[in-house]
């Protein structure tokens, strides 16, 4: 017994020594980080403006219409509901990788990526090359004739998919992709009832407007969304069950049991709600819901329009949740800004469209698909998954530190380079701080950082930059945010 | 499509191929010839393509077989293609297409009435390439001149008070938006569209579409499909009044008396180049407006001078719609669509956020503006009128010669040739159309076939 105690004492001692070594290492790292941060904070406290990382590129001189001329034409000829960000809108005339340039040649850090769209970087040379060489050959023959571009792209896309997801349909937007996905689910199951999540955004055509779960995006049109049920949002920050995904999943089962025949067409959701304010589904939610929906005969649709194409650090947002959907929809990042969307599904589900004819005139055209293929190659070649993961985690850490500093930051969340910062005037009540959000957004723009905003209450900063974003860029973004918050 | 292939195979094996071959050759000659006097040439020698000074780049990519195999694996069984032996089109220049071996084809289909200015038109290419190298995409949350300039250019082409432009990415998106506008503006739900129409493949537009090939069995909501004012097959021939009464009847007996709107193409494209009976739209627009509805003109195929006589198809009927939708030819192949309407209707849309991520992006807007300029500069509308009337004239001659041609119709460069086995009964000549379609392909000539019996050019 003594020997045992003595030996365990030795082991215990070793463990304690190892732990103390680890602790001191961690303390050292923390000190270094704090030191750098302290230096930056000192600068901010002393009103020293953060500096944008250098970039060796000169934009072309701009000789086009001025801001006022453009604004006048927009007012006269474009939709009256077309809005722009900022009190004084920015006239963006050129882009290069993670930077944008205005008419005066001023450089901005693009922290929004054309709304989570320009994943490779503005005018990435590989993507532009692919577009230009293809457009000079043929822009549009339609898929009634053969052309290798769409076939090569479909093959490459399928290789990025898990399970039996290997048949692609090409559209021109996320809305078109989600419309098609919803129709396929309804056709495949023979049911009409579709379940979507509150606070979601899926598109602006009739079916997808119905699936969208936010009133701001729904026209005053009754009768468009019959058959759609919106379930509790598994929102870790604002939801009643915090991060307990399975509790939210029960709402889906309740809807199936009490609001449908017991059989449904399917369930559609974003892994991280984009328009809804970068709300990632509580852990455990998707596996539980997918199980319930499949038991009810329904298909599971993953809307990857914003979270896809390496943005979250994985290729697809749903990967972090340990599920394999039946249908995946995508757009935005798929073509680095080309009007392109896609639906990827299994051969069995794809078969439903053979019952009649479905045709998309522009879908799968050589130029868009050449761009898409180039994007997939760049994601691998430029290591964008890893970069999104590393720089994203770094930025999130720095923003979390900001949260310690400013009461107004209610939540920092997201994954990879899809990050949200929610501003509240009361941390307990979580009262949205809209005015401050708009103000800081504006001020950040004045200092050269463009980010977005979203969330149902409009109080969430959306940070979804091109995935070539660097740590230095992240530092600049956070420092500028820090600086402007200190002035609030 | 598989069924069609069976018909073709059977016909080629069994039928007396001579007649069809002759017809095909004559058709090919007619459609490829610029000179009106070549009907004197012997019917048995294959016609020659007009000369064209362009060498396609040597093609080193996957073969037709490889591409077909990949398509079957990765693009799904519902994706159909033309011809028994599909064409591998790798390059295009103006009105010609080139396959993998460099063989040239006269493109009489233009990527489904889409390539308005010509494949890889130099000025449009220049605009696209220059803009792609500057900025592809930032969205309208920032300013950019291209979308504003393009909207202005489009509005200038519009009559009446049609001057607010919404940019989308396809005809389906445009028609979806138009339908939403009609319902919002009027506060009514009921929509009216024509039988034999095609308006899109998304949930609402499938409802408007009235051809069962394209309608999946999904609920379509409050949509009424009225009698098609088809001069060739319609029960009232070219007498619009009879057809217009059907709209009145639908409203009076099938709705609350108040409707959201009426949508139609002026020449039905997918439906087989069917031009609406003259005077139809004037009567129907009147009826629909009296019932509180708005009138939508689907110009996805007929727009941009294609009809020759006018810039927009609806102008041929002497009406001014409340909403106009367009796509296809608008960008010479760029994924682009638009909806143009009045400020009154647009203001209702501004009650909620209406946003399209890709819509109006700098590259498509620059391309679209270049298209408008090229069409004006090169006087394409006039060209459509001239070549179109010549074409229709020559096809009319062919109709005198061959009984199987039941009808030649259309306007400008939107022409249809309907084949029937019996001129009185107008029995569709499905097999013959399929065979002719294939044989025209061999004569390096691409057309389309709609509804299995109409060749559209």
PDB file of N, CA, C and O in Angstrom, chain A residues 73-74 77 79 85 90 92 94-95 114 135 137 140 143-144 146-147 152 155 168 173 176 179 204 206 215 218 220-221 332 353 356-358 361, chain B residues 57 70-71 74 82 87 89-90 92 111 125 134 137 140-141 143-144 149 152 165-166 170 173 176 180 203-204 212-213 215-216 328 352 355 357:
ATOM      1  N   UNK A  73     -29.205  58.309 -61.304  1.00  0.00           N
ATOM      2  CA  UNK A  73     -29.727  57.293 -62.222  1.00  0.00           C
ATOM      3  C   UNK A  73     -30.394  56.161 -61.460  1.00  0.00           C
ATOM      4  O   UNK A  73     -31.416  55.634 -61.885  1.00  0.00           O
ATOM      5  N   UNK A  74     -29.802  55.764 -60.336  1.00  0.00           N
ATOM      6  CA  UNK A  74     -30.407  54.692 -59.539  1.00  0.00           C
ATOM      7  C   UNK A  74     -31.808  55.103 -59.100  1.00  0.00           C
ATOM      8  O   UNK A  74     -32.768  54.324 -59.181  1.00  0.00           O
ATOM      9  N   UNK A  77     -34.064  55.116 -62.425  1.00  0.00           N
ATOM     10  CA  UNK A  77     -34.293  53.931 -63.257  1.00  0.00           C
ATOM     11  C   UNK A  77     -34.301  52.603 -62.529  1.00  0.00           C
ATOM     12  O   UNK A  77     -34.596  51.580 -63.132  1.00  0.00           O
ATOM     13  N   UNK A  79     -35.120  50.083 -58.938  1.00  0.00           N
ATOM     14  CA  UNK A  79     -36.140  49.839 -57.934  1.00  0.00           C
ATOM     15  C   UNK A  79     -36.042  50.816 -56.771  1.00  0.00           C
ATOM     16  O   UNK A  79     -34.971  51.047 -56.231  1.00  0.00           O
ATOM     17  N   UNK A  85     -25.603  50.584 -48.476  1.00  0.00           N
ATOM     18  CA  UNK A  85     -25.084  50.716 -47.121  1.00  0.00           C
ATOM     19  C   UNK A  85     -24.479  52.103 -46.956  1.00  0.00           C
ATOM     20  O   UNK A  85     -24.004  52.703 -47.914  1.00  0.00           O
ATOM     21  N   UNK A  90     -20.568  54.074 -51.007  1.00  0.00           N
ATOM     22  CA  UNK A  90     -19.251  53.938 -51.616  1.00  0.00           C
ATOM     23  C   UNK A  90     -19.412  53.519 -53.072  1.00  0.00           C
ATOM     24  O   UNK A  90     -20.190  52.614 -53.372  1.00  0.00           O
ATOM     25  N   UNK A  92     -17.812  51.572 -55.609  1.00  0.00           N
ATOM     26  CA  UNK A  92     -16.770  50.552 -55.766  1.00  0.00           C
ATOM     27  C   UNK A  92     -16.543  50.276 -57.240  1.00  0.00           C
ATOM     28  O   UNK A  92     -17.454  49.810 -57.938  1.00  0.00           O
ATOM     29  N   UNK A  94     -13.355  48.855 -58.517  1.00  0.00           N
ATOM     30  CA  UNK A  94     -12.366  47.823 -58.822  1.00  0.00           C
ATOM     31  C   UNK A  94     -12.143  46.943 -57.612  1.00  0.00           C
ATOM     32  O   UNK A  94     -12.359  47.360 -56.468  1.00  0.00           O
ATOM     33  N   UNK A  95     -11.717  45.703 -57.872  1.00  0.00           N
ATOM     34  CA  UNK A  95     -11.450  44.795 -56.758  1.00  0.00           C
ATOM     35  C   UNK A  95     -10.247  43.935 -57.060  1.00  0.00           C
ATOM     36  O   UNK A  95      -9.982  43.593 -58.214  1.00  0.00           O
ATOM     37  N   UNK A 114     -18.752  40.831 -50.976  1.00  0.00           N
ATOM     38  CA  UNK A 114     -19.907  40.891 -51.874  1.00  0.00           C
ATOM     39  C   UNK A 114     -21.000  39.982 -51.348  1.00  0.00           C
ATOM     40  O   UNK A 114     -21.674  39.291 -52.094  1.00  0.00           O
ATOM     41  N   UNK A 135     -14.989  32.798 -72.540  1.00  0.00           N
ATOM     42  CA  UNK A 135     -15.917  33.740 -73.159  1.00  0.00           C
ATOM     43  C   UNK A 135     -15.478  34.080 -74.579  1.00  0.00           C
ATOM     44  O   UNK A 135     -16.300  34.402 -75.436  1.00  0.00           O
ATOM     45  N   UNK A 137     -14.249  31.916 -76.560  1.00  0.00           N
ATOM     46  CA  UNK A 137     -14.490  30.723 -77.383  1.00  0.00           C
ATOM     47  C   UNK A 137     -15.974  30.586 -77.670  1.00  0.00           C
ATOM     48  O   UNK A 137     -16.424  30.517 -78.801  1.00  0.00           O
ATOM     49  N   UNK A 140     -22.415  30.854 -74.935  1.00  0.00           N
ATOM     50  CA  UNK A 140     -23.733  30.267 -74.695  1.00  0.00           C
ATOM     51  C   UNK A 140     -24.215  29.434 -75.867  1.00  0.00           C
ATOM     52  O   UNK A 140     -24.715  29.983 -76.837  1.00  0.00           O
ATOM     53  N   UNK A 143     -27.241  23.639 -73.084  1.00  0.00           N
ATOM     54  CA  UNK A 143     -26.830  22.249 -72.878  1.00  0.00           C
ATOM     55  C   UNK A 143     -27.567  21.286 -73.803  1.00  0.00           C
ATOM     56  O   UNK A 143     -27.485  20.061 -73.630  1.00  0.00           O
ATOM     57  N   UNK A 144     -28.260  21.832 -74.792  1.00  0.00           N
ATOM     58  CA  UNK A 144     -28.866  20.966 -75.809  1.00  0.00           C
ATOM     59  C   UNK A 144     -27.770  20.366 -76.681  1.00  0.00           C
ATOM     60  O   UNK A 144     -27.967  19.342 -77.346  1.00  0.00           O
ATOM     61  N   UNK A 146     -23.475  19.354 -76.640  1.00  0.00           N
ATOM     62  CA  UNK A 146     -22.465  18.991 -75.645  1.00  0.00           C
ATOM     63  C   UNK A 146     -21.446  20.102 -75.527  1.00  0.00           C
ATOM     64  O   UNK A 146     -21.234  20.880 -76.442  1.00  0.00           O
ATOM     65  N   UNK A 147     -20.848  20.198 -74.385  1.00  0.00           N
ATOM     66  CA  UNK A 147     -19.697  21.062 -74.174  1.00  0.00           C
ATOM     67  C   UNK A 147     -19.031  20.538 -72.915  1.00  0.00           C
ATOM     68  O   UNK A 147     -19.725  20.240 -71.940  1.00  0.00           O
ATOM     69  N   UNK A 152     -17.223  18.728 -66.886  1.00  0.00           N
ATOM     70  CA  UNK A 152     -16.030  18.721 -66.022  1.00  0.00           C
ATOM     71  C   UNK A 152     -16.335  19.331 -64.662  1.00  0.00           C
ATOM     72  O   UNK A 152     -15.880  18.846 -63.626  1.00  0.00           O
ATOM     73  N   UNK A 155     -18.473  17.005 -62.503  1.00  0.00           N
ATOM     74  CA  UNK A 155     -17.647  15.909 -61.975  1.00  0.00           C
ATOM     75  C   UNK A 155     -16.825  16.381 -60.793  1.00  0.00           C
ATOM     76  O   UNK A 155     -16.752  15.720 -59.751  1.00  0.00           O
ATOM     77  N   UNK A 168     -25.621  16.848 -60.375  1.00  0.00           N
ATOM     78  CA  UNK A 168     -25.747  18.299 -60.229  1.00  0.00           C
ATOM     79  C   UNK A 168     -26.704  18.896 -61.249  1.00  0.00           C
ATOM     80  O   UNK A 168     -26.766  18.447 -62.393  1.00  0.00           O
ATOM     81  N   UNK A 173     -28.786  31.173 -59.709  1.00  0.00           N
ATOM     82  CA  UNK A 173     -28.814  31.879 -58.431  1.00  0.00           C
ATOM     83  C   UNK A 173     -29.183  30.913 -57.321  1.00  0.00           C
ATOM     84  O   UNK A 173     -29.600  29.781 -57.580  1.00  0.00           O
ATOM     85  N   UNK A 176     -33.005  30.217 -57.426  1.00  0.00           N
ATOM     86  CA  UNK A 176     -33.375  29.173 -58.396  1.00  0.00           C
ATOM     87  C   UNK A 176     -32.998  27.793 -57.862  1.00  0.00           C
ATOM     88  O   UNK A 176     -33.729  26.822 -58.049  1.00  0.00           O
ATOM     89  N   UNK A 179     -35.477  26.833 -55.127  1.00  0.00           N
ATOM     90  CA  UNK A 179     -36.781  26.550 -55.736  1.00  0.00           C
ATOM     91  C   UNK A 179     -36.776  25.131 -56.302  1.00  0.00           C
ATOM     92  O   UNK A 179     -37.716  24.357 -56.107  1.00  0.00           O
ATOM     93  N   UNK A 204     -36.001  34.707 -53.132  1.00  0.00           N
ATOM     94  CA  UNK A 204     -37.023  35.734 -53.341  1.00  0.00           C
ATOM     95  C   UNK A 204     -38.075  35.386 -54.387  1.00  0.00           C
ATOM     96  O   UNK A 204     -38.828  36.235 -54.822  1.00  0.00           O
ATOM     97  N   UNK A 206     -41.456  32.771 -55.360  1.00  0.00           N
ATOM     98  CA  UNK A 206     -42.612  32.441 -54.530  1.00  0.00           C
ATOM     99  C   UNK A 206     -42.346  31.351 -53.494  1.00  0.00           C
ATOM    100  O   UNK A 206     -42.570  31.547 -52.294  1.00  0.00           O
ATOM    101  N   UNK A 215     -40.082  38.145 -41.691  1.00  0.00           N
ATOM    102  CA  UNK A 215     -41.111  38.957 -42.334  1.00  0.00           C
ATOM    103  C   UNK A 215     -40.547  40.051 -43.225  1.00  0.00           C
ATOM    104  O   UNK A 215     -41.186  40.450 -44.204  1.00  0.00           O
ATOM    105  N   UNK A 218     -40.566  39.026 -46.726  1.00  0.00           N
ATOM    106  CA  UNK A 218     -41.777  38.448 -47.302  1.00  0.00           C
ATOM    107  C   UNK A 218     -42.714  39.561 -47.750  1.00  0.00           C
ATOM    108  O   UNK A 218     -43.178  40.365 -46.936  1.00  0.00           O
ATOM    109  N   UNK A 220     -46.141  41.412 -48.958  1.00  0.00           N
ATOM    110  CA  UNK A 220     -47.505  41.304 -48.413  1.00  0.00           C
ATOM    111  C   UNK A 220     -48.368  40.502 -49.384  1.00  0.00           C
ATOM    112  O   UNK A 220     -49.308  41.014 -49.970  1.00  0.00           O
ATOM    113  N   UNK A 221     -48.023  39.241 -49.530  1.00  0.00           N
ATOM    114  CA  UNK A 221     -48.731  38.396 -50.478  1.00  0.00           C
ATOM    115  C   UNK A 221     -49.165  37.156 -49.752  1.00  0.00           C
ATOM    116  O   UNK A 221     -48.348  36.306 -49.414  1.00  0.00           O
ATOM    117  N   UNK A 332     -23.723  31.865 -54.626  1.00  0.00           N
ATOM    118  CA  UNK A 332     -22.750  32.842 -54.107  1.00  0.00           C
ATOM    119  C   UNK A 332     -21.307  32.431 -54.376  1.00  0.00           C
ATOM    120  O   UNK A 332     -20.807  32.653 -55.464  1.00  0.00           O
ATOM    121  N   UNK A 353     -37.055  14.414 -61.899  1.00  0.00           N
ATOM    122  CA  UNK A 353     -37.232  15.420 -62.942  1.00  0.00           C
ATOM    123  C   UNK A 353     -37.457  14.806 -64.313  1.00  0.00           C
ATOM    124  O   UNK A 353     -37.841  15.501 -65.245  1.00  0.00           O
ATOM    125  N   UNK A 356     -41.178  15.029 -66.229  1.00  0.00           N
ATOM    126  CA  UNK A 356     -41.549  16.049 -67.208  1.00  0.00           C
ATOM    127  C   UNK A 356     -40.233  16.643 -67.688  1.00  0.00           C
ATOM    128  O   UNK A 356     -39.190  16.076 -67.466  1.00  0.00           O
ATOM    129  N   UNK A 357     -40.297  17.798 -68.317  1.00  0.00           N
ATOM    130  CA  UNK A 357     -39.043  18.418 -68.758  1.00  0.00           C
ATOM    131  C   UNK A 357     -38.711  19.616 -67.893  1.00  0.00           C
ATOM    132  O   UNK A 357     -39.553  20.472 -67.661  1.00  0.00           O
ATOM    133  N   UNK A 358     -37.477  19.633 -67.421  1.00  0.00           N
ATOM    134  CA  UNK A 358     -36.989  20.820 -66.727  1.00  0.00           C
ATOM    135  C   UNK A 358     -35.808  21.351 -67.519  1.00  0.00           C
ATOM    136  O   UNK A 358     -34.919  20.599 -67.898  1.00  0.00           O
ATOM    137  N   UNK A 361     -32.281  27.728 -69.321  1.00  0.00           N
ATOM    138  CA  UNK A 361     -31.582  28.215 -70.519  1.00  0.00           C
ATOM    139  C   UNK A 361     -30.122  28.563 -70.264  1.00  0.00           C
ATOM    140  O   UNK A 361     -29.228  28.129 -70.990  1.00  0.00           O
TER     141      UNK A 361
ATOM    142  N   UNK B  57     -10.267  27.690 -83.136  1.00  0.00           N
ATOM    143  CA  UNK B  57      -9.052  27.198 -82.489  1.00  0.00           C
ATOM    144  C   UNK B  57      -9.060  25.678 -82.505  1.00  0.00           C
ATOM    145  O   UNK B  57     -10.115  25.062 -82.355  1.00  0.00           O
ATOM    146  N   UNK B  70     -19.807  11.697 -69.021  1.00  0.00           N
ATOM    147  CA  UNK B  70     -19.795  12.491 -67.787  1.00  0.00           C
ATOM    148  C   UNK B  70     -21.163  13.093 -67.520  1.00  0.00           C
ATOM    149  O   UNK B  70     -21.632  13.138 -66.386  1.00  0.00           O
ATOM    150  N   UNK B  71     -21.816  13.571 -68.572  1.00  0.00           N
ATOM    151  CA  UNK B  71     -23.138  14.139 -68.392  1.00  0.00           C
ATOM    152  C   UNK B  71     -24.085  13.115 -67.798  1.00  0.00           C
ATOM    153  O   UNK B  71     -24.837  13.403 -66.859  1.00  0.00           O
ATOM    154  N   UNK B  74     -22.962  12.654 -64.052  1.00  0.00           N
ATOM    155  CA  UNK B  74     -22.979  13.754 -63.110  1.00  0.00           C
ATOM    156  C   UNK B  74     -24.065  14.794 -63.316  1.00  0.00           C
ATOM    157  O   UNK B  74     -24.211  15.689 -62.486  1.00  0.00           O
ATOM    158  N   UNK B  82     -30.118  17.444 -77.915  1.00  0.00           N
ATOM    159  CA  UNK B  82     -30.634  17.279 -79.266  1.00  0.00           C
ATOM    160  C   UNK B  82     -29.845  16.209 -80.022  1.00  0.00           C
ATOM    161  O   UNK B  82     -28.656  16.041 -79.801  1.00  0.00           O
ATOM    162  N   UNK B  87     -24.253  17.079 -80.831  1.00  0.00           N
ATOM    163  CA  UNK B  87     -23.162  17.915 -81.303  1.00  0.00           C
ATOM    164  C   UNK B  87     -22.315  18.381 -80.123  1.00  0.00           C
ATOM    165  O   UNK B  87     -22.850  18.807 -79.115  1.00  0.00           O
ATOM    166  N   UNK B  89     -20.390  21.220 -79.269  1.00  0.00           N
ATOM    167  CA  UNK B  89     -20.128  22.591 -79.728  1.00  0.00           C
ATOM    168  C   UNK B  89     -19.066  23.231 -78.843  1.00  0.00           C
ATOM    169  O   UNK B  89     -19.277  23.404 -77.644  1.00  0.00           O
ATOM    170  N   UNK B  90     -17.949  23.589 -79.442  1.00  0.00           N
ATOM    171  CA  UNK B  90     -16.844  24.102 -78.641  1.00  0.00           C
ATOM    172  C   UNK B  90     -16.502  25.552 -78.922  1.00  0.00           C
ATOM    173  O   UNK B  90     -15.752  26.181 -78.168  1.00  0.00           O
ATOM    174  N   UNK B  92     -17.950  29.423 -81.005  1.00  0.00           N
ATOM    175  CA  UNK B  92     -18.985  30.123 -81.753  1.00  0.00           C
ATOM    176  C   UNK B  92     -18.457  31.446 -82.261  1.00  0.00           C
ATOM    177  O   UNK B  92     -17.607  32.082 -81.629  1.00  0.00           O
ATOM    178  N   UNK B 111     -28.828  29.374 -79.560  1.00  0.00           N
ATOM    179  CA  UNK B 111     -28.855  29.020 -78.145  1.00  0.00           C
ATOM    180  C   UNK B 111     -30.233  29.285 -77.561  1.00  0.00           C
ATOM    181  O   UNK B 111     -30.360  29.818 -76.471  1.00  0.00           O
ATOM    182  N   UNK B 125     -17.749  41.136 -76.293  1.00  0.00           N
ATOM    183  CA  UNK B 125     -16.638  40.452 -75.637  1.00  0.00           C
ATOM    184  C   UNK B 125     -15.752  41.461 -74.920  1.00  0.00           C
ATOM    185  O   UNK B 125     -15.336  41.258 -73.785  1.00  0.00           O
ATOM    186  N   UNK B 134     -11.781  44.085 -64.002  1.00  0.00           N
ATOM    187  CA  UNK B 134     -11.834  45.188 -63.044  1.00  0.00           C
ATOM    188  C   UNK B 134     -12.574  44.793 -61.781  1.00  0.00           C
ATOM    189  O   UNK B 134     -12.109  44.968 -60.669  1.00  0.00           O
ATOM    190  N   UNK B 137     -18.047  41.466 -59.157  1.00  0.00           N
ATOM    191  CA  UNK B 137     -19.196  41.385 -58.254  1.00  0.00           C
ATOM    192  C   UNK B 137     -18.959  42.107 -56.944  1.00  0.00           C
ATOM    193  O   UNK B 137     -17.966  41.813 -56.265  1.00  0.00           O
ATOM    194  N   UNK B 140     -25.330  45.519 -55.087  1.00  0.00           N
ATOM    195  CA  UNK B 140     -25.852  46.883 -55.159  1.00  0.00           C
ATOM    196  C   UNK B 140     -25.853  47.591 -53.813  1.00  0.00           C
ATOM    197  O   UNK B 140     -26.359  48.711 -53.710  1.00  0.00           O
ATOM    198  N   UNK B 141     -25.281  46.982 -52.785  1.00  0.00           N
ATOM    199  CA  UNK B 141     -25.159  47.710 -51.526  1.00  0.00           C
ATOM    200  C   UNK B 141     -24.084  48.782 -51.652  1.00  0.00           C
ATOM    201  O   UNK B 141     -24.002  49.698 -50.826  1.00  0.00           O
ATOM    202  N   UNK B 143     -22.295  51.421 -54.747  1.00  0.00           N
ATOM    203  CA  UNK B 143     -22.665  51.966 -56.058  1.00  0.00           C
ATOM    204  C   UNK B 143     -21.759  51.385 -57.125  1.00  0.00           C
ATOM    205  O   UNK B 143     -20.638  50.964 -56.859  1.00  0.00           O
ATOM    206  N   UNK B 144     -22.273  51.363 -58.347  1.00  0.00           N
ATOM    207  CA  UNK B 144     -21.437  51.059 -59.509  1.00  0.00           C
ATOM    208  C   UNK B 144     -22.169  51.627 -60.712  1.00  0.00           C
ATOM    209  O   UNK B 144     -23.396  51.511 -60.801  1.00  0.00           O
ATOM    210  N   UNK B 149     -26.207  52.734 -65.747  1.00  0.00           N
ATOM    211  CA  UNK B 149     -26.173  53.049 -67.176  1.00  0.00           C
ATOM    212  C   UNK B 149     -27.021  52.072 -67.971  1.00  0.00           C
ATOM    213  O   UNK B 149     -27.731  52.456 -68.905  1.00  0.00           O
ATOM    214  N   UNK B 152     -30.709  52.744 -67.504  1.00  0.00           N
ATOM    215  CA  UNK B 152     -31.094  53.914 -68.296  1.00  0.00           C
ATOM    216  C   UNK B 152     -31.247  53.532 -69.767  1.00  0.00           C
ATOM    217  O   UNK B 152     -32.229  53.898 -70.422  1.00  0.00           O
ATOM    218  N   UNK B 165     -36.429  49.618 -63.575  1.00  0.00           N
ATOM    219  CA  UNK B 165     -35.850  48.342 -63.988  1.00  0.00           C
ATOM    220  C   UNK B 165     -35.378  47.525 -62.784  1.00  0.00           C
ATOM    221  O   UNK B 165     -34.735  48.052 -61.885  1.00  0.00           O
ATOM    222  N   UNK B 166     -35.710  46.247 -62.795  1.00  0.00           N
ATOM    223  CA  UNK B 166     -35.199  45.309 -61.795  1.00  0.00           C
ATOM    224  C   UNK B 166     -34.350  44.300 -62.541  1.00  0.00           C
ATOM    225  O   UNK B 166     -34.791  43.742 -63.547  1.00  0.00           O
ATOM    226  N   UNK B 170     -32.461  35.452 -64.877  1.00  0.00           N
ATOM    227  CA  UNK B 170     -33.045  34.546 -65.872  1.00  0.00           C
ATOM    228  C   UNK B 170     -34.480  34.973 -66.164  1.00  0.00           C
ATOM    229  O   UNK B 170     -35.042  35.815 -65.471  1.00  0.00           O
ATOM    230  N   UNK B 173     -36.802  33.951 -63.245  1.00  0.00           N
ATOM    231  CA  UNK B 173     -36.766  34.914 -62.130  1.00  0.00           C
ATOM    232  C   UNK B 173     -37.553  36.172 -62.498  1.00  0.00           C
ATOM    233  O   UNK B 173     -38.249  36.742 -61.659  1.00  0.00           O
ATOM    234  N   UNK B 176     -41.254  35.397 -62.307  1.00  0.00           N
ATOM    235  CA  UNK B 176     -41.632  35.239 -60.894  1.00  0.00           C
ATOM    236  C   UNK B 176     -41.871  36.619 -60.285  1.00  0.00           C
ATOM    237  O   UNK B 176     -42.867  36.862 -59.598  1.00  0.00           O
ATOM    238  N   UNK B 180     -45.360  38.409 -58.886  1.00  0.00           N
ATOM    239  CA  UNK B 180     -45.449  38.927 -57.525  1.00  0.00           C
ATOM    240  C   UNK B 180     -45.891  40.372 -57.556  1.00  0.00           C
ATOM    241  O   UNK B 180     -46.737  40.799 -56.764  1.00  0.00           O
ATOM    242  N   UNK B 203     -41.411  27.546 -59.155  1.00  0.00           N
ATOM    243  CA  UNK B 203     -42.728  27.102 -58.674  1.00  0.00           C
ATOM    244  C   UNK B 203     -43.887  27.913 -59.234  1.00  0.00           C
ATOM    245  O   UNK B 203     -44.844  27.357 -59.762  1.00  0.00           O
ATOM    246  N   UNK B 204     -43.816  29.243 -59.145  1.00  0.00           N
ATOM    247  CA  UNK B 204     -44.924  30.039 -59.664  1.00  0.00           C
ATOM    248  C   UNK B 204     -44.989  30.037 -61.180  1.00  0.00           C
ATOM    249  O   UNK B 204     -46.072  29.989 -61.770  1.00  0.00           O
ATOM    250  N   UNK B 212     -48.075  20.703 -70.951  1.00  0.00           N
ATOM    251  CA  UNK B 212     -47.878  19.710 -69.896  1.00  0.00           C
ATOM    252  C   UNK B 212     -46.480  19.123 -69.833  1.00  0.00           C
ATOM    253  O   UNK B 212     -46.037  18.663 -68.790  1.00  0.00           O
ATOM    254  N   UNK B 213     -45.740  19.162 -70.955  1.00  0.00           N
ATOM    255  CA  UNK B 213     -44.356  18.653 -70.913  1.00  0.00           C
ATOM    256  C   UNK B 213     -43.535  19.328 -69.834  1.00  0.00           C
ATOM    257  O   UNK B 213     -42.610  18.751 -69.302  1.00  0.00           O
ATOM    258  N   UNK B 215     -44.778  20.945 -67.059  1.00  0.00           N
ATOM    259  CA  UNK B 215     -45.447  21.159 -65.785  1.00  0.00           C
ATOM    260  C   UNK B 215     -45.318  19.933 -64.894  1.00  0.00           C
ATOM    261  O   UNK B 215     -45.880  18.881 -65.177  1.00  0.00           O
ATOM    262  N   UNK B 216     -44.566  20.111 -63.813  1.00  0.00           N
ATOM    263  CA  UNK B 216     -44.493  19.048 -62.829  1.00  0.00           C
ATOM    264  C   UNK B 216     -45.757  19.116 -61.975  1.00  0.00           C
ATOM    265  O   UNK B 216     -46.339  20.181 -61.808  1.00  0.00           O
ATOM    266  N   UNK B 328     -32.910  36.012 -72.045  1.00  0.00           N
ATOM    267  CA  UNK B 328     -32.331  35.466 -73.281  1.00  0.00           C
ATOM    268  C   UNK B 328     -31.501  36.498 -74.044  1.00  0.00           C
ATOM    269  O   UNK B 328     -30.360  36.745 -73.694  1.00  0.00           O
ATOM    270  N   UNK B 352     -41.263  46.128 -48.847  1.00  0.00           N
ATOM    271  CA  UNK B 352     -40.389  45.163 -48.187  1.00  0.00           C
ATOM    272  C   UNK B 352     -39.058  45.140 -48.942  1.00  0.00           C
ATOM    273  O   UNK B 352     -38.942  45.715 -50.013  1.00  0.00           O
ATOM    274  N   UNK B 355     -34.253  41.945 -52.955  1.00  0.00           N
ATOM    275  CA  UNK B 355     -32.820  41.958 -53.232  1.00  0.00           C
ATOM    276  C   UNK B 355     -32.425  40.756 -54.057  1.00  0.00           C
ATOM    277  O   UNK B 355     -32.914  39.651 -53.818  1.00  0.00           O
ATOM    278  N   UNK B 357     -28.890  38.974 -55.236  1.00  0.00           N
ATOM    279  CA  UNK B 357     -27.439  39.047 -55.032  1.00  0.00           C
ATOM    280  C   UNK B 357     -26.657  39.310 -56.317  1.00  0.00           C
ATOM    281  O   UNK B 357     -25.809  40.196 -56.374  1.00  0.00           O
TER     282      UNK B 357
END
